[in-house]
Coordinates of C-alpha atoms in Angstrom, one line a residue:
M26 CA 13.1 10.1 17.5
A27 CA 9.4 11.1 16.8
G28 CA 8.0 7.7 17.7
D29 CA 9.3 4.4 18.6
R30 CA 7.4 2.1 16.3
A31 CA 6.7 2.4 12.5
L32 CA 4.4 -0.1 10.6
V33 CA 5.2 0.3 6.8
L34 CA 2.5 -1.2 4.3
G35 CA 3.3 -1.7 0.4
G36 CA 2.1 -2.0 -2.7
G37 CA 0.6 -5.0 -4.3
G38 CA -2.9 -4.9 -5.8
V39 CA -6.0 -6.3 -4.6
A40 CA -4.3 -9.5 -3.4
G41 CA -1.8 -7.3 -1.5
I42 CA -4.6 -5.4 0.2
A43 CA -6.2 -8.9 1.2
W44 CA -3.0 -10.5 2.4
Q45 CA -1.8 -7.4 4.4
N46 CA -5.2 -7.3 6.1
G47 CA -4.7 -11.3 6.8
V48 CA -1.2 -10.9 8.1
L49 CA -2.2 -8.1 10.5
V50 CA -5.2 -10.0 11.6
G51 CA -3.3 -13.4 12.2
L52 CA -0.4 -11.2 14.1
G53 CA -3.5 -9.9 16.3
D54 CA -4.9 -13.6 16.6
A55 CA -1.6 -14.5 18.4
G56 CA -1.5 -11.4 20.5
V57 CA 0.8 -9.3 18.5
E58 CA -1.0 -5.9 17.6
V59 CA 1.4 -4.2 15.5
A60 CA -1.3 -1.9 14.0
D61 CA -0.8 0.1 17.1
A62 CA 2.4 1.5 15.8
E63 CA 3.0 5.5 16.4
L64 CA 3.4 5.9 12.7
L65 CA 1.6 4.2 9.9
I66 CA 2.9 4.7 6.2
G67 CA 0.8 3.3 3.4
T68 CA 1.8 2.9 -0.4
S69 CA -0.7 1.8 -2.8
A70 CA -2.5 -1.3 -1.5
G71 CA -0.7 -0.5 1.5
A72 CA -2.5 2.9 1.8
N73 CA -5.7 1.1 1.7
V74 CA -4.6 -1.1 4.4
A75 CA -3.2 1.7 6.5
A76 CA -6.3 3.5 6.4
Q77 CA -8.4 0.5 7.1
F78 CA -6.7 -0.4 10.2
A79 CA -6.6 3.2 11.5
S80 CA -10.3 3.5 11.2
G81 CA -11.2 1.7 14.6
L82 CA -13.0 -1.0 13.1
S83 CA -12.3 -4.5 14.9
R84 CA -9.6 -6.8 13.1
E85 CA -12.3 -9.3 12.7
E86 CA -14.6 -7.0 11.0
L87 CA -11.8 -5.7 8.5
F88 CA -11.0 -9.3 7.8
R89 CA -14.6 -9.9 7.0
R90 CA -14.7 -7.1 4.6
Q91 CA -11.8 -8.8 2.7
I92 CA -13.6 -12.1 2.3
D93 CA -17.2 -10.7 2.0
P94 CA -18.5 -11.1 -2.0
R95 CA -21.0 -8.3 -1.4
V96 CA -18.1 -5.8 -0.4
Q97 CA -15.7 -7.0 -3.1
S98 CA -18.4 -7.0 -5.9
R99 CA -18.0 -3.2 -5.7
E100 CA -14.3 -3.3 -7.0
L101 CA -13.6 -2.6 -10.8
V102 CA -11.6 -5.4 -12.5
P103 CA -9.3 -4.4 -15.3
P104 CA -9.3 -6.6 -18.2
G105 CA -6.7 -8.9 -19.1
N106 CA -3.3 -8.9 -17.0
P107 CA -2.3 -5.1 -17.1
L108 CA 0.8 -5.4 -15.1
A109 CA 2.2 -8.1 -17.1
D110 CA 1.3 -6.3 -20.3
L111 CA 2.8 -3.0 -18.8
A112 CA 6.0 -4.7 -17.8
P113 CA 7.9 -4.1 -21.0
V114 CA 6.8 -0.4 -21.1
W115 CA 8.3 0.0 -17.5
A116 CA 11.4 -1.7 -18.5
A117 CA 11.9 0.5 -21.9
I118 CA 11.4 3.7 -19.6
G119 CA 13.9 2.6 -17.1
A120 CA 16.4 2.1 -19.7
E121 CA 15.7 5.2 -21.6
S122 CA 15.8 7.3 -18.1
G123 CA 19.6 6.8 -17.9
G124 CA 19.6 5.9 -14.1
D125 CA 17.7 9.1 -13.3
P126 CA 14.8 8.3 -10.8
L127 CA 13.1 11.7 -11.3
E128 CA 13.2 11.4 -15.2
E129 CA 11.9 7.8 -14.8
R130 CA 8.9 8.9 -12.6
R131 CA 8.2 11.6 -15.1
R132 CA 7.9 9.2 -18.0
V133 CA 5.7 7.0 -16.0
G134 CA 3.7 9.9 -15.0
A135 CA 3.1 10.9 -18.7
V136 CA 1.9 7.2 -19.3
A137 CA -0.5 7.4 -16.4
L138 CA -1.6 11.1 -17.7
A139 CA -2.1 9.7 -21.4
T140 CA -3.7 6.4 -20.8
R141 CA -7.6 6.1 -21.2
T142 CA -9.1 4.3 -18.3
V143 CA -12.2 4.3 -16.3
P144 CA -13.5 7.9 -15.1
E145 CA -11.7 9.1 -12.1
A146 CA -14.8 9.4 -10.2
A147 CA -15.7 5.8 -10.8
R148 CA -12.1 4.8 -9.5
R149 CA -12.5 7.1 -6.4
A150 CA -15.9 5.4 -5.5
V151 CA -14.3 1.9 -5.4
V152 CA -11.8 3.5 -2.9
E153 CA -14.4 5.3 -0.9
T154 CA -16.2 1.7 -0.4
R155 CA -12.8 0.2 0.9
L156 CA -12.4 2.5 3.7
P157 CA -14.5 2.1 6.8
A158 CA -14.0 5.8 7.7
H159 CA -13.5 8.6 5.3
E160 CA -11.9 11.3 7.8
W161 CA -8.1 11.2 8.7
P162 CA -7.7 9.3 12.1
N163 CA -6.1 11.2 15.0
R164 CA -2.9 9.6 14.4
R165 CA 0.1 9.7 12.3
L166 CA -0.6 8.4 9.1
L167 CA 1.3 9.1 5.9
V168 CA 0.0 8.0 2.3
I169 CA 2.6 8.3 -0.5
A170 CA 1.9 9.3 -4.0
V171 CA 3.7 10.7 -7.0
N172 CA 2.9 13.9 -8.8
A173 CA 2.5 12.7 -12.4
E174 CA 3.6 15.8 -14.2
S175 CA 6.8 16.5 -11.9
G176 CA 7.8 13.0 -10.8
Q177 CA 8.2 14.3 -7.4
P178 CA 7.0 12.4 -4.3
R179 CA 4.0 13.8 -2.3
V180 CA 3.5 12.7 1.3
F181 CA -0.3 13.1 2.3
D182 CA -1.4 13.3 5.9
R183 CA -4.2 15.0 8.1
D184 CA -2.5 18.6 7.3
S185 CA -2.0 18.0 3.6
G186 CA -5.1 19.8 2.6
A187 CA -6.2 16.4 0.7
S188 CA -9.1 14.3 1.8
L189 CA -8.1 10.7 3.2
V190 CA -10.1 9.2 0.3
D191 CA -8.4 11.3 -2.4
A192 CA -4.9 10.6 -0.9
V193 CA -5.4 6.9 -0.7
A194 CA -7.0 6.8 -4.5
A195 CA -4.0 8.8 -5.7
S196 CA -1.5 6.6 -4.1
S197 CA -3.5 3.6 -5.6
A198 CA -3.5 5.0 -9.0
V199 CA -1.6 2.3 -10.8
P200 CA -0.4 4.1 -13.7
G201 CA -1.5 2.6 -17.3
V202 CA -4.4 0.9 -15.4
W203 CA -6.2 3.5 -13.2
P204 CA -6.6 7.2 -13.7
T205 CA -4.6 9.8 -12.0
V206 CA -6.2 11.6 -9.2
T207 CA -6.8 15.1 -9.2
I208 CA -6.0 17.0 -5.7
N209 CA -5.8 21.0 -5.5
G210 CA -5.3 21.1 -9.5
A211 CA -2.3 18.6 -9.5
H212 CA -2.5 15.0 -10.9
Y213 CA -1.0 12.0 -9.0
T214 CA -0.2 8.8 -9.7
D215 CA 0.6 5.6 -7.4
G216 CA 3.2 5.9 -4.9
G217 CA 4.7 2.6 -5.7
V218 CA 6.1 4.5 -8.9
R219 CA 8.7 5.9 -6.3
S220 CA 9.1 2.7 -4.2
T221 CA 6.6 -0.2 -3.4
T222 CA 7.0 0.7 0.2
N223 CA 8.6 4.1 0.8
A224 CA 10.1 3.1 4.1
D225 CA 12.7 5.8 4.1
Y226 CA 10.1 7.9 5.5
A227 CA 10.1 6.0 8.7
A228 CA 13.7 7.1 9.4
D229 CA 12.6 9.0 12.5
C230 CA 11.3 5.8 14.3
A231 CA 13.8 3.3 16.2
R232 CA 11.8 0.2 14.9
V233 CA 10.2 -0.3 11.7
L234 CA 8.1 -3.3 10.6
I235 CA 7.6 -3.5 6.8
I236 CA 5.0 -5.8 5.3
A237 CA 5.8 -6.0 1.6
P238 CA 3.8 -7.7 -1.0
M239 CA 6.1 -7.1 -3.8
P240 CA 9.6 -7.0 -2.4
G241 CA 12.7 -6.1 -4.5
P242 CA 15.9 -4.7 -4.3
P243 CA 14.9 -1.0 -3.9
V244 CA 13.2 -2.3 -0.6
D245 CA 16.6 -4.1 0.1
Q246 CA 18.1 -0.7 -0.1
E247 CA 15.7 1.0 2.2
I248 CA 16.2 -1.5 4.9
A249 CA 20.1 -1.2 4.6
D250 CA 19.7 2.5 4.6
L251 CA 17.4 2.2 8.0
T252 CA 19.9 -0.2 9.3
A253 CA 22.8 2.1 8.7
R254 CA 21.3 4.6 10.9
G255 CA 20.8 2.4 13.6
I256 CA 17.2 1.7 13.2
R257 CA 16.1 -1.9 13.8
V258 CA 14.0 -3.4 10.9
E259 CA 12.0 -6.6 10.2
L260 CA 10.3 -7.5 7.1
I261 CA 7.4 -9.8 6.1
T262 CA 7.0 -10.9 2.7
P263 CA 4.7 -13.4 1.0
D264 CA 5.3 -17.2 2.0
E265 CA 4.9 -19.8 -0.8
A266 CA 0.9 -20.3 0.0
T267 CA 0.5 -16.5 -0.4
Q268 CA 2.7 -16.5 -3.7
T269 CA 0.2 -19.4 -5.0
A270 CA -2.9 -17.2 -3.9
F271 CA -1.7 -14.1 -5.6
G272 CA -1.2 -16.0 -8.9
D273 CA 0.0 -14.2 -11.9
N274 CA -2.4 -11.2 -11.8
P275 CA -2.6 -9.4 -8.0
L276 CA -5.2 -6.9 -9.7
D277 CA -7.5 -10.0 -10.1
T278 CA -10.4 -9.8 -7.5
A279 CA -10.5 -13.4 -7.5
T280 CA -7.2 -13.4 -5.4
R281 CA -9.0 -11.8 -2.4
I282 CA -10.1 -14.4 -0.5
P283 CA -7.1 -17.0 -0.8
A284 CA -4.7 -14.0 -0.2
A285 CA -6.7 -13.1 2.9
E286 CA -6.7 -16.4 4.3
A287 CA -3.0 -17.0 3.5
G288 CA -2.1 -13.9 4.9
R289 CA -3.8 -14.7 8.2
A290 CA -2.2 -18.1 8.5
Q291 CA 1.3 -16.5 7.7
G292 CA 0.5 -13.8 10.4
K293 CA 0.3 -16.5 13.1
S294 CA 3.2 -18.1 11.9
E295 CA 5.2 -15.0 11.9
A296 CA 4.1 -13.9 15.4
D297 CA 7.0 -15.1 17.4
R298 CA 9.5 -13.4 15.6
I299 CA 7.7 -10.4 15.4
A300 CA 6.7 -10.3 19.1
A301 CA 10.2 -10.6 20.0
F302 CA 11.0 -7.3 17.7
W303 CA 7.8 -5.3 18.5
G304 CA 7.7 -5.5 22.2

């Protein structure tokens, strides 16, 4: 196998970024350093977190950035609760796609391309401020996005010809909320359009830890498929305190501090279980 351990970080809005930071820091507080995995896979919020923890910045400084109002004031906040508003749109697309995942992704991509949001450069600037380092790390990091025209997934890494900031922005381009990201003439939307975790890209590892702010049946299927290949898998999902911190709008920046703090507490509480798995 290409690497013994993979850390998979999933999508979940700004609340998911803060919570996953908290979980990783809380695990580290208890002596369990899972961000040292041979492979990091990030999707949407998780792409931001993966890039943050691959930057070389200390755990404590990464956590401080999540709760520092000066850092968070640079975020853009979409009006209302767009994920809730768009839920009927995604449900209709799913029904109209006849069970064809590629067709469903194409239709979602079409919505992403047609929706007028903030300028692409303004959104990129937000992602740029989130990342302590703007160069790809000297380690294996995969960032997942979806081509908005073709519906095909795209895996960005240091050899893909895309900058780290552009790759993370593409993976985080929530369709209907944020603009698609242009890379080498192609337009990309959120990697969560394919899967909130895309854990199947860790199929060449022996152990896979998935941290999923938004779990569900697709994540369960990925775990089942990995397990069927003889891969050991553990999953961390939001506990009750985290769900309260998330509220009903994970894109609301007001969720950041409570989500980060809930994540740190949960990381500490999960440490014994994960230590036994991680080694």
